[in-house]
XYZ file of C-alpha atoms in Angstrom:
667
model
C 14.835 -20.454 14.522
C 14.502 -21.303 10.868
C 14.296 -24.943 9.952
C 16.904 -26.207 7.469
C 15.528 -25.944 3.997
C 16.544 -28.214 1.191
C 15.557 -26.797 -2.135
C 16.253 -28.625 -5.354
C 16.482 -26.115 -8.153
C 15.094 -27.964 -11.114
C 16.206 -26.440 -14.341
C 14.606 -28.288 -17.201
C 15.403 -25.607 -19.709
C 13.042 -26.231 -22.633
C 12.160 -24.231 -25.713
C 8.526 -24.608 -24.645
C 9.059 -21.595 -22.385
C 9.183 -19.174 -25.322
C 5.366 -18.774 -25.499
C 5.544 -17.243 -22.041
C 7.864 -14.418 -23.052
C 5.215 -11.770 -22.676
C 6.134 -8.050 -22.349
C 4.982 -8.290 -18.747
C 7.922 -10.578 -18.074
C 10.132 -7.517 -18.238
C 8.329 -6.394 -15.107
C 8.072 -9.557 -13.082
C 11.388 -11.042 -14.058
C 13.471 -8.467 -12.219
C 15.614 -10.318 -9.718
C 14.476 -8.047 -6.885
C 18.059 -7.024 -6.348
C 19.442 -3.732 -5.100
C 22.851 -3.086 -6.622
C 23.738 -0.789 -3.758
C 22.199 -0.484 -0.352
C 20.024 2.491 -1.334
C 17.130 3.073 0.991
C 16.147 6.668 0.377
C 16.817 9.634 -1.846
C 16.859 13.223 -0.746
C 13.447 14.169 0.628
C 12.829 16.781 -2.050
C 13.521 16.067 -5.706
C 14.659 19.168 -7.595
C 16.700 19.604 -10.766
C 20.410 19.593 -9.966
C 22.121 22.965 -10.043
C 25.296 23.441 -12.129
C 27.384 23.426 -8.959
C 25.837 20.146 -7.874
C 26.230 18.365 -11.220
C 29.354 16.482 -12.101
C 30.785 17.119 -15.528
C 30.669 14.015 -17.692
C 33.788 15.094 -19.563
C 35.701 15.700 -16.319
C 34.805 12.273 -14.981
C 35.703 10.740 -18.337
C 39.196 12.130 -17.900
C 39.496 11.427 -14.165
C 38.751 7.697 -14.423
C 41.768 7.404 -16.742
C 44.081 8.900 -14.113
C 47.363 7.103 -13.421
C 46.857 7.676 -9.679
C 44.961 4.767 -8.139
C 43.483 6.939 -5.380
C 42.267 9.592 -7.828
C 40.916 6.905 -10.127
C 39.015 5.247 -7.262
C 37.398 8.534 -6.200
C 36.447 9.239 -9.811
C 34.823 5.815 -10.192
C 32.882 6.346 -6.958
C 31.582 9.660 -8.297
C 30.779 8.056 -11.638
C 28.835 5.213 -10.013
C 26.742 7.760 -8.127
C 26.269 10.244 -10.970
C 25.321 7.552 -13.514
C 21.954 7.160 -11.854
C 20.931 10.437 -13.487
C 19.757 9.830 -17.056
C 20.922 13.256 -18.293
C 24.440 12.667 -17.035
C 24.335 9.104 -18.355
C 23.456 10.326 -21.843
C 26.349 12.797 -21.823
C 28.833 10.223 -20.548
C 27.698 7.617 -23.090
C 28.046 10.190 -25.891
C 31.706 10.465 -24.880
C 32.033 6.734 -25.591
C 32.079 6.149 -21.837
C 30.617 2.627 -22.031
C 33.435 1.526 -24.316
C 35.983 2.999 -21.903
C 34.495 1.058 -18.986
C 34.419 -2.212 -20.932
C 38.070 -1.708 -21.933
C 38.977 -1.168 -18.291
C 37.237 -4.431 -17.386
C 38.785 -6.363 -20.292
C 42.265 -5.153 -19.375
C 42.047 -7.045 -16.086
C 44.289 -4.543 -14.299
C 41.694 -3.327 -11.787
C 40.744 -5.266 -8.664
C 38.779 -4.790 -5.456
C 37.004 -1.460 -5.078
C 38.246 -0.188 -8.440
C 36.603 -3.091 -10.235
C 33.512 -2.951 -8.020
C 32.780 0.698 -8.789
C 33.593 0.195 -12.476
C 30.970 -2.535 -12.725
C 28.522 -0.500 -10.632
C 28.833 2.460 -12.989
C 28.421 0.122 -15.964
C 25.195 -1.355 -14.531
C 23.809 2.084 -13.697
C 24.467 3.348 -17.224
C 22.999 0.261 -18.900
C 19.870 0.439 -16.744
C 18.771 3.551 -18.646
C 18.321 1.485 -21.822
C 20.318 3.900 -23.988
C 22.866 1.370 -25.257
C 21.981 -1.997 -26.781
C 23.306 -5.092 -25.040
C 24.240 -6.608 -28.405
C 27.221 -4.258 -28.755
C 29.519 -6.032 -26.300
C 32.467 -8.196 -27.265
C 33.121 -11.824 -26.438
C 36.200 -10.717 -24.464
C 34.020 -8.599 -22.171
C 31.570 -11.477 -21.651
C 34.427 -13.864 -20.870
C 35.875 -11.461 -18.325
C 32.516 -10.974 -16.538
C 31.936 -14.732 -16.580
C 35.396 -15.320 -15.113
C 34.455 -13.255 -12.046
C 31.466 -15.555 -11.506
C 33.482 -18.716 -12.089
C 36.192 -17.827 -9.580
C 35.850 -19.636 -6.264
C 37.008 -16.629 -4.226
C 35.725 -13.276 -5.451
C 34.792 -9.996 -3.791
C 31.080 -10.089 -2.964
C 30.335 -6.711 -4.560
C 32.099 -7.695 -7.804
C 30.300 -11.036 -7.845
C 26.892 -9.417 -7.342
C 27.390 -6.943 -10.150
C 28.784 -9.616 -12.468
C 25.742 -11.807 -11.890
C 23.432 -8.845 -12.516
C 25.218 -8.095 -15.813
C 24.990 -11.713 -16.960
C 21.290 -11.833 -16.108
C 20.607 -8.702 -18.173
C 22.659 -10.032 -21.085
C 20.718 -13.287 -21.174
C 17.303 -11.627 -20.960
C 17.976 -8.804 -23.419
C 19.745 -10.626 -26.242
C 19.331 -14.111 -27.659
C 22.762 -13.809 -29.283
C 24.359 -12.881 -25.951
C 22.563 -15.785 -24.311
C 24.405 -18.175 -26.614
C 27.726 -16.579 -25.700
C 26.988 -16.486 -21.964
C 25.840 -20.122 -22.031
C 29.250 -21.101 -23.397
C 30.977 -19.481 -20.417
C 28.536 -20.213 -17.574
C 26.768 -23.441 -16.691
C 24.235 -24.194 -14.003
C 26.838 -26.347 -12.281
C 29.194 -23.384 -11.968
C 26.438 -21.326 -10.331
C 25.646 -23.905 -7.649
C 28.507 -22.945 -5.260
C 27.042 -19.432 -5.079
C 23.668 -20.894 -4.103
C 25.317 -22.718 -1.241
C 27.065 -19.671 0.224
C 25.807 -17.971 3.380
C 25.231 -14.586 1.691
C 21.567 -14.557 0.685
C 22.088 -11.570 -1.619
C 24.501 -13.706 -3.638
C 21.935 -16.507 -3.632
C 19.271 -14.139 -4.924
C 21.462 -12.828 -7.745
C 22.347 -16.400 -8.679
C 18.736 -17.574 -8.792
C 17.975 -14.548 -10.994
C 20.603 -15.759 -13.486
C 19.174 -19.292 -13.327
C 15.702 -17.905 -14.040
C 17.069 -15.996 -17.033
C 18.746 -19.124 -18.378
C 15.546 -21.017 -17.661
C 13.602 -18.625 -19.893
C 16.040 -18.634 -22.785
C 17.760 -22.018 -22.925
C 16.461 -24.729 -25.277
C 17.840 -27.781 -23.476
C 17.143 -29.682 -20.286
C 19.422 -29.259 -17.329
C 19.898 -31.430 -14.274
C 18.571 -30.467 -10.873
C 20.712 -28.690 -8.309
C 20.398 -28.186 -4.581
C 20.393 -25.212 -2.231
C 21.013 -25.966 1.414
C 20.388 -23.093 3.774
C 19.789 -22.730 7.499
C 18.725 -19.102 7.124
C 15.142 -17.898 6.683
C 14.478 -17.037 3.045
C 13.942 -13.319 2.496
C 11.329 -11.795 0.190
C 13.729 -11.385 -2.733
C 14.804 -15.009 -2.626
C 11.223 -16.173 -2.116
C 10.104 -14.261 -5.211
C 12.826 -15.806 -7.360
C 11.965 -19.307 -6.125
C 8.290 -18.585 -6.786
C 9.127 -17.545 -10.356
C 11.215 -20.680 -10.820
C 8.356 -22.800 -9.470
C 5.844 -21.214 -11.856
C 8.123 -21.595 -14.876
C 8.754 -25.224 -13.975
C 5.060 -26.068 -13.771
C 4.338 -24.102 -16.935
C 6.351 -26.718 -18.790
C 3.338 -28.977 -18.218
C 0.978 -26.722 -20.157
C 1.733 -28.283 -23.532
C 0.687 -31.756 -22.338
C -2.213 -30.284 -20.368
C -3.625 -28.697 -23.527
C -2.948 -31.664 -25.831
C -5.922 -33.863 -26.669
C -5.426 -37.583 -27.071
C -5.856 -38.901 -30.588
C -8.004 -42.059 -30.268
C -6.435 -43.349 -33.502
C -2.820 -42.868 -32.356
C -1.482 -46.341 -31.589
C 1.454 -45.055 -29.501
C -0.950 -43.193 -27.206
C -3.316 -46.167 -27.043
C -0.374 -48.342 -26.013
C -0.112 -46.290 -22.790
C -3.655 -47.342 -21.878
C -2.772 -50.952 -22.731
C 0.219 -50.635 -20.385
C -2.044 -49.429 -17.554
C -4.242 -52.480 -18.112
C -1.255 -54.829 -18.283
C 0.261 -53.580 -15.007
C -3.065 -53.670 -13.160
C -4.214 -57.113 -14.228
C -0.887 -58.757 -15.167
C -2.086 -59.666 -18.667
C -0.088 -60.111 -21.879
C -0.349 -58.117 -25.089
C -2.919 -58.788 -27.813
C -0.515 -60.846 -29.914
C -0.255 -63.458 -27.161
C -3.963 -63.518 -26.451
C -6.041 -66.184 -28.094
C -9.775 -66.121 -28.720
C -12.191 -64.303 -30.965
C -12.211 -60.559 -31.531
C -15.559 -60.258 -29.767
C -14.211 -62.088 -26.739
C -11.174 -59.821 -26.559
C -13.353 -56.720 -26.895
C -15.546 -57.949 -24.076
C -12.479 -58.582 -21.920
C -11.078 -55.118 -22.648
C -14.396 -53.479 -21.844
C -14.558 -55.326 -18.523
C -10.998 -54.317 -17.591
C -11.449 -50.683 -18.632
C -14.560 -50.521 -16.461
C -12.507 -51.825 -13.528
C -9.879 -49.174 -14.278
C -12.603 -46.566 -13.816
C -12.771 -45.028 -17.293
C -15.988 -43.321 -18.350
C -15.837 -44.771 -21.855
C -15.389 -48.506 -21.334
C -15.170 -49.305 -25.049
C -12.609 -46.680 -26.068
C -11.057 -45.010 -22.978
C -8.915 -42.821 -25.245
C -11.990 -40.603 -25.610
C -11.739 -39.735 -21.895
C -8.481 -37.878 -22.584
C -9.879 -35.588 -25.292
C -10.998 -33.108 -22.604
C -8.599 -30.171 -22.155
C -7.451 -29.432 -19.601
C -6.015 -31.866 -18.445
C -5.546 -33.667 -21.779
C -2.578 -36.006 -22.034
C -1.135 -34.769 -18.738
C -3.649 -36.941 -16.867
C -2.541 -40.038 -18.778
C 1.108 -39.190 -18.088
C 0.343 -39.008 -14.359
C -1.530 -42.315 -14.386
C 1.340 -44.092 -16.144
C 3.882 -42.571 -13.724
C 1.814 -43.781 -10.759
C 1.466 -47.260 -12.268
C 5.202 -47.614 -12.924
C 6.768 -45.859 -9.933
C 4.193 -46.800 -7.281
C 3.134 -50.105 -8.767
C 2.004 -51.800 -5.555
C -0.201 -48.865 -4.551
C -1.609 -48.671 -8.099
C -2.483 -52.384 -8.302
C -3.952 -52.367 -4.798
C -6.142 -49.353 -5.580
C -7.478 -50.791 -8.854
C -8.149 -54.290 -7.499
C -9.633 -52.968 -4.262
C -12.178 -50.852 -6.113
C -12.956 -53.487 -8.729
C -14.019 -55.851 -5.938
C -16.550 -53.391 -4.513
C -20.132 -52.939 -5.579
C -20.423 -50.856 -8.739
C -21.945 -47.858 -7.007
C -19.291 -47.797 -4.248
C -16.150 -48.188 -6.362
C -13.813 -45.199 -6.692
C -13.226 -44.892 -10.466
C -9.441 -44.614 -10.862
C -9.529 -43.316 -14.445
C -12.169 -40.645 -13.928
C -10.644 -39.646 -10.594
C -7.162 -39.267 -12.113
C -8.433 -37.043 -14.905
C -10.401 -34.759 -12.581
C -7.617 -34.714 -9.980
C -5.012 -33.695 -12.566
C -7.283 -30.872 -13.688
C -7.733 -29.784 -10.068
C -3.981 -29.794 -9.341
C -3.338 -27.684 -12.449
C -5.878 -25.157 -11.162
C -4.352 -25.113 -7.670
C -0.822 -24.603 -9.040
C -2.077 -22.276 -11.805
C -0.297 -24.135 -14.563
C -0.024 -21.968 -17.663
C -0.344 -18.611 -15.886
C 2.403 -16.004 -15.940
C 4.238 -15.338 -12.664
C 2.886 -12.511 -10.556
C 5.075 -9.443 -10.167
C 5.127 -9.276 -6.363
C 4.229 -12.819 -5.293
C 6.471 -14.784 -2.922
C 4.252 -17.857 -2.583
C 6.550 -20.766 -3.344
C 6.342 -24.276 -1.884
C 9.682 -25.789 -0.803
C 8.430 -29.341 -1.299
C 8.215 -28.877 -5.065
C 11.977 -28.319 -5.189
C 12.861 -31.576 -3.476
C 12.116 -33.981 -6.333
C 12.899 -34.027 -10.041
C 9.329 -35.155 -10.821
C 7.558 -33.161 -8.147
C 4.244 -32.705 -9.990
C 3.958 -36.420 -10.700
C 4.807 -37.281 -7.095
C 2.300 -34.662 -5.944
C -0.328 -36.424 -8.051
C 0.587 -39.857 -6.645
C 0.109 -38.636 -3.077
C -3.185 -36.925 -3.898
C -4.704 -39.822 -5.838
C -4.131 -42.064 -2.825
C -5.687 -39.382 -0.631
C -8.706 -39.296 -2.939
C -9.167 -43.046 -2.650
C -8.846 -42.858 1.161
C -11.359 -40.002 1.392
C -13.769 -41.878 -0.882
C -13.786 -44.781 1.565
C -14.120 -42.490 4.613
C -17.141 -40.788 3.030
C -18.623 -44.143 1.950
C -19.214 -42.404 -1.324
C -21.120 -43.637 -4.363
C -20.809 -42.545 -7.968
C -23.401 -39.803 -7.298
C -21.087 -38.323 -4.652
C -18.120 -37.919 -6.999
C -18.209 -34.106 -7.067
C -18.621 -33.925 -3.284
C -15.552 -36.103 -2.815
C -13.530 -33.906 -5.172
C -14.538 -30.804 -3.193
C -13.402 -32.407 0.061
C -10.092 -33.534 -1.507
C -9.495 -30.014 -2.827
C -10.067 -28.611 0.653
C -7.724 -31.198 2.188
C -4.970 -30.295 -0.289
C -5.410 -26.522 0.028
C -5.446 -26.551 3.826
C -2.322 -28.712 3.911
C -0.476 -26.497 1.420
C -1.015 -23.473 3.664
C 1.402 -25.084 6.160
C 4.173 -24.946 3.493
C 5.601 -28.445 4.143
C 9.317 -28.661 3.378
C 9.136 -32.034 1.650
C 6.676 -34.284 -0.137
C 6.930 -36.764 2.736
C 5.952 -34.020 5.164
C 3.053 -33.073 2.886
C 1.904 -36.701 2.830
C 2.176 -36.945 6.604
C 0.084 -33.811 7.141
C -2.556 -35.114 4.745
C -2.947 -38.188 6.922
C -4.115 -35.908 9.731
C -6.475 -34.030 7.413
C -9.114 -36.768 7.314
C -12.719 -36.350 6.225
C -13.749 -36.294 9.899
C -11.294 -33.466 10.565
C -12.639 -31.514 7.590
C -16.173 -31.864 8.964
C -15.027 -30.515 12.344
C -13.310 -27.537 10.723
C -16.340 -26.789 8.575
C -18.672 -27.009 11.566
C -16.508 -24.627 13.576
C -16.303 -22.115 10.732
C -20.037 -22.394 10.076
C -20.870 -21.642 13.687
C -18.655 -18.571 13.682
C -20.228 -17.346 10.451
C -23.804 -17.988 11.559
C -23.252 -15.985 14.730
C -22.418 -12.884 12.708
C -24.537 -13.278 9.549
C -28.036 -12.651 10.895
C -29.658 -9.405 9.773
C -29.653 -7.628 13.173
C -25.982 -8.469 13.619
C -25.131 -7.196 10.136
C -26.982 -3.938 10.807
C -25.142 -3.516 14.111
C -21.800 -4.066 12.364
C -22.650 -1.416 9.769
C -23.551 1.008 12.531
C -20.341 0.402 14.470
C -17.906 0.471 11.516
C -17.768 4.296 11.105
C -16.957 4.648 14.815
C -14.153 2.106 14.577
C -12.768 3.727 11.410
C -12.690 7.112 13.140
C -10.813 5.510 16.050
C -8.238 4.042 13.652
C -7.910 7.405 11.905
C -7.160 9.177 15.184
C -4.565 6.560 16.077
C -2.808 7.036 12.726
C -2.754 10.814 13.092
C -1.426 10.536 16.638
C 1.413 8.359 15.313
C 2.227 10.985 12.682
C 2.336 13.585 15.437
C 4.917 11.475 17.273
C 6.983 11.328 14.073
C 9.321 8.786 12.503
C 13.006 8.733 11.669
C 13.749 7.785 8.044
C 17.147 6.654 6.866
C 18.714 7.824 3.635
C 21.875 6.422 2.078
C 23.441 8.076 -0.941
C 26.297 5.623 -1.302
C 27.070 2.262 0.263
C 30.550 3.509 1.234
C 29.285 6.604 3.065
C 27.870 6.584 6.587
C 24.095 6.502 7.046
C 22.255 9.803 7.393
C 18.777 10.347 8.719
C 15.853 12.718 8.399
C 12.846 13.069 10.671
C 9.260 13.959 9.885
C 6.298 14.586 12.176
C 2.860 16.184 12.028
C 2.005 19.232 14.088
C -0.525 18.729 16.936
C -3.145 20.761 15.057
C -2.701 18.486 12.009
C -1.949 21.423 9.706
C 1.802 21.191 9.016
C 4.381 18.485 8.332
C 7.708 19.374 9.964
C 10.863 17.643 8.700
C 14.617 18.026 8.611
C 17.959 16.217 8.372
C 19.692 14.592 11.349
C 23.280 13.522 11.845
C 22.366 10.380 13.760
C 19.344 8.318 14.679
C 17.420 9.983 17.546
C 16.592 8.149 20.785
C 13.125 9.682 21.084
C 10.911 12.353 19.574
C 12.672 15.228 17.814
C 11.362 18.676 18.900
C 9.708 20.842 16.279
C 12.339 23.604 16.566
C 14.983 21.115 15.365
C 13.059 20.488 12.133
C 13.664 23.448 9.858
C 11.519 22.503 6.826
C 7.737 22.685 6.734
C 5.022 21.466 4.371
C 1.486 22.821 4.991
C -1.153 20.102 4.687
C -3.314 22.390 2.531
C -0.569 22.315 -0.138
C -0.574 18.527 -0.312
C -2.208 17.214 -3.479
C -1.840 13.440 -3.367
C 0.006 10.457 -1.929
C 1.608 8.053 -4.407
C 3.196 4.692 -3.640
C 5.417 2.031 -5.200
C 6.334 2.493 -8.843
C 4.593 5.849 -9.056
C 7.117 7.416 -6.659
C 9.755 9.627 -8.322
C 12.610 8.058 -6.346
C 11.528 4.616 -7.616
C 11.422 5.770 -11.229
C 15.005 6.961 -10.908
C 16.159 3.480 -9.931
C 16.783 0.812 -12.545
C 14.488 -2.196 -12.737
C 17.163 -4.388 -11.205
C 17.355 -2.286 -8.061
C 13.906 -0.944 -7.316
C 11.895 -4.092 -6.555
C 13.311 -4.540 -3.051
C 11.981 -1.154 -1.947
C 8.697 -0.886 -3.862
C 6.570 -2.008 -0.924
C 8.101 0.612 1.383
C 8.222 3.677 -0.900
C 5.698 6.524 -0.858
C 5.739 10.209 -1.825
C 3.679 13.311 -1.108
C 2.908 15.511 -4.139
C 2.470 19.148 -3.250
C 2.212 22.457 -5.088
C 4.568 23.232 -7.995
C 4.653 19.489 -8.778
C 7.315 18.799 -6.179
C 7.569 15.687 -4.035
C 8.488 14.782 -0.499
C 9.869 11.250 -0.809
C 9.777 8.608 1.922
C 11.276 5.141 2.333
C 9.644 3.532 5.358
C 11.890 1.518 7.711
C 9.373 -1.351 7.705
C 5.916 -2.369 6.516
C 4.190 -1.213 9.697
C 5.527 2.346 9.435
C 4.647 2.359 5.728
C 1.008 1.512 6.502
C 0.809 4.004 9.387
C 2.140 6.871 7.285
C 0.200 6.175 4.096
C -2.987 5.793 6.145
C -2.315 8.980 8.090
C -1.466 11.031 5.004
C -4.554 9.783 3.173
C -6.649 10.653 6.241
C -5.246 14.214 6.145
C -6.317 14.450 2.507
C -9.790 13.134 3.326
C -9.220 9.897 1.412
C -9.908 6.302 2.376
C -7.323 4.404 4.397
C -6.672 1.223 2.427
C -3.629 -0.440 3.977
C -3.664 -4.059 5.101
C -3.039 -2.894 8.675
C -6.216 -0.807 8.589
C -8.181 -3.848 7.499
C -6.611 -5.984 10.238
C -7.268 -3.318 12.887
C -10.844 -2.937 11.690
C -11.468 -6.687 11.911
C -9.934 -6.939 15.390
C -11.622 -3.886 16.916
C -14.964 -4.578 15.265
C -14.960 -8.171 16.492
C -14.157 -7.055 20.054
C -16.806 -4.333 20.021
C -19.450 -6.697 18.632
C -18.762 -9.283 21.314
C -18.917 -6.651 24.055
C -22.225 -5.270 22.805
C -23.726 -8.723 22.440
C -22.923 -9.748 26.023
C -26.008 -10.657 28.007
C -25.803 -7.883 30.615
C -29.492 -7.512 31.420
C -30.085 -6.988 35.171
C -26.356 -7.058 35.748
C -24.959 -3.987 37.468
C -21.600 -2.959 36.099
C -19.509 -1.208 38.779
C -18.142 2.211 37.962
C -14.890 1.567 39.841
C -12.605 -1.412 39.228
C -12.612 -4.134 41.907
C -9.919 -3.832 44.607
C -6.681 -5.735 44.260
C -6.710 -8.730 46.639
C -4.153 -9.018 49.410
C -1.002 -10.970 48.804
C -1.075 -14.625 49.928
C 0.795 -15.597 53.076
C 3.273 -17.579 50.944
C 3.909 -18.490 47.359
C 4.483 -22.201 47.880
C 1.876 -23.319 45.396
C 1.662 -24.317 41.740
C -1.223 -23.830 39.369
C -1.696 -26.688 36.925
C -2.952 -25.205 33.669
C -4.077 -28.660 32.539
């Protein structure tokens, strides 16, 4: 059962994001949304015959029919046919886009009519033939109105959000117009709905606004009791990365030792720690004041006691470290004062230098969170706790600096041990982050259990496991066994292909699901496949599969974006299925296209097909199986069985007890 997740969507929309608008963003920024529930195309991709193709001119006329039923059927056909770029070009040449926008602006269509109109519009625009800058304010207002309505058909809402997201990302001028109609506050109700597809579309729009908008926005909250799917996780990951990338400017800004405003921040740190007044209220000679400052800056743990501003000329972390120190001093004043005074009362070699530690810790946290890097295209690694506070990075620092001070004391460290302490703190943070705590308080609580003693125990356990399997004889034995294990995995994959798998294909979300089945012949020479009316309950016999593909005709196996049926989809719709798509290229440059029902079947089939072609099996499941089987085989072969006779027959099953009135205490 999923735990309730509280995610604060922080949208500090700053112009600083513009340096990150790299061409690669057009790849990663896709909202991982499928406009329709499309899971598979026809197994073979061939040019459409004249009888199969719909006439663009006929559809252009049919969608203007006065009959609502005829118009609905025409729009359904248009939504389906618009996926083909050749048809799309013909329809657009007939001024079809303008006709669709007029139909939307008129406001006379509702329900399925409007849904299929918007679907066709999105499909046509996905081909990149028409510029987004050509649309009127009236059209934008109408699309925005569908998003702003409290009760709107889910399909219409999804398509409207997708259109707004594309407008914002593809045109700065359209962004200005969309921003006038849509605010973050108006999007929040959609984030709170139970439909996670709607949530995903909404976060995609927020990310687009986040990239383009020049002003700060207030935080908003998602509350969901459902587990977050991969699409939503990717969007939250992107939002997390973009949020932390706002810190890059300060991270790469050196402190100017002559800038009085920046020096005043250091004076403020001194004032809070030692409860002293400003220079103007301090009597005594200049030399005396300099001596007093030097003494206090040494207690604060700066490397340069005379002019600590020099410590912040290192980039990274630059001024970001000073920002964190000031935040800690002001918002966690008691902890700050206690830490500084506690260390200043220790012997010089045993004090934990607050200034130096803060600078190095800030640099470490930026490395852990990869501040300044572009979001990865397929990553879903977001941390819920960073969405629960408006100043999450600063709070993250405050927790970690207190951890560093605690670890320093546990290690009884001296100044020579500084780097060792930082390594332990990094390990404590990284191991705790792997648990994905839902809040900063939960993160802090887990850190309390990740003491230096616990780290030593974990290291010792891992070291023992590594030492057992790193000696030269053991390594040689592993190398000898690996080919045998790989052959075993290969046979298992081929046996699974012989059993076959049912693949689902859906041509239109309104039509019932259809299926096709594929299996390998027992002699591993032919792939048999064919369409089915319904999902089978077991294996489908070979005589029911009419189509055949000889293995000798297979040229290659392609996956993900390289698959033809992925190239046909628009960027907005393909991301959801990339990890499950694969195709077999055979003679005459034709393809047999697959959309696996899940990740396991995807790995089994890609491994099996590559094995048939004599290529390496590279899936993550192959690696996991290799590790498991190799570990088991190594342990069996390393058992001390000398002078122990292993029986050929299994031992007999003991007789049943006279009664079962007993309990075994596992403890």
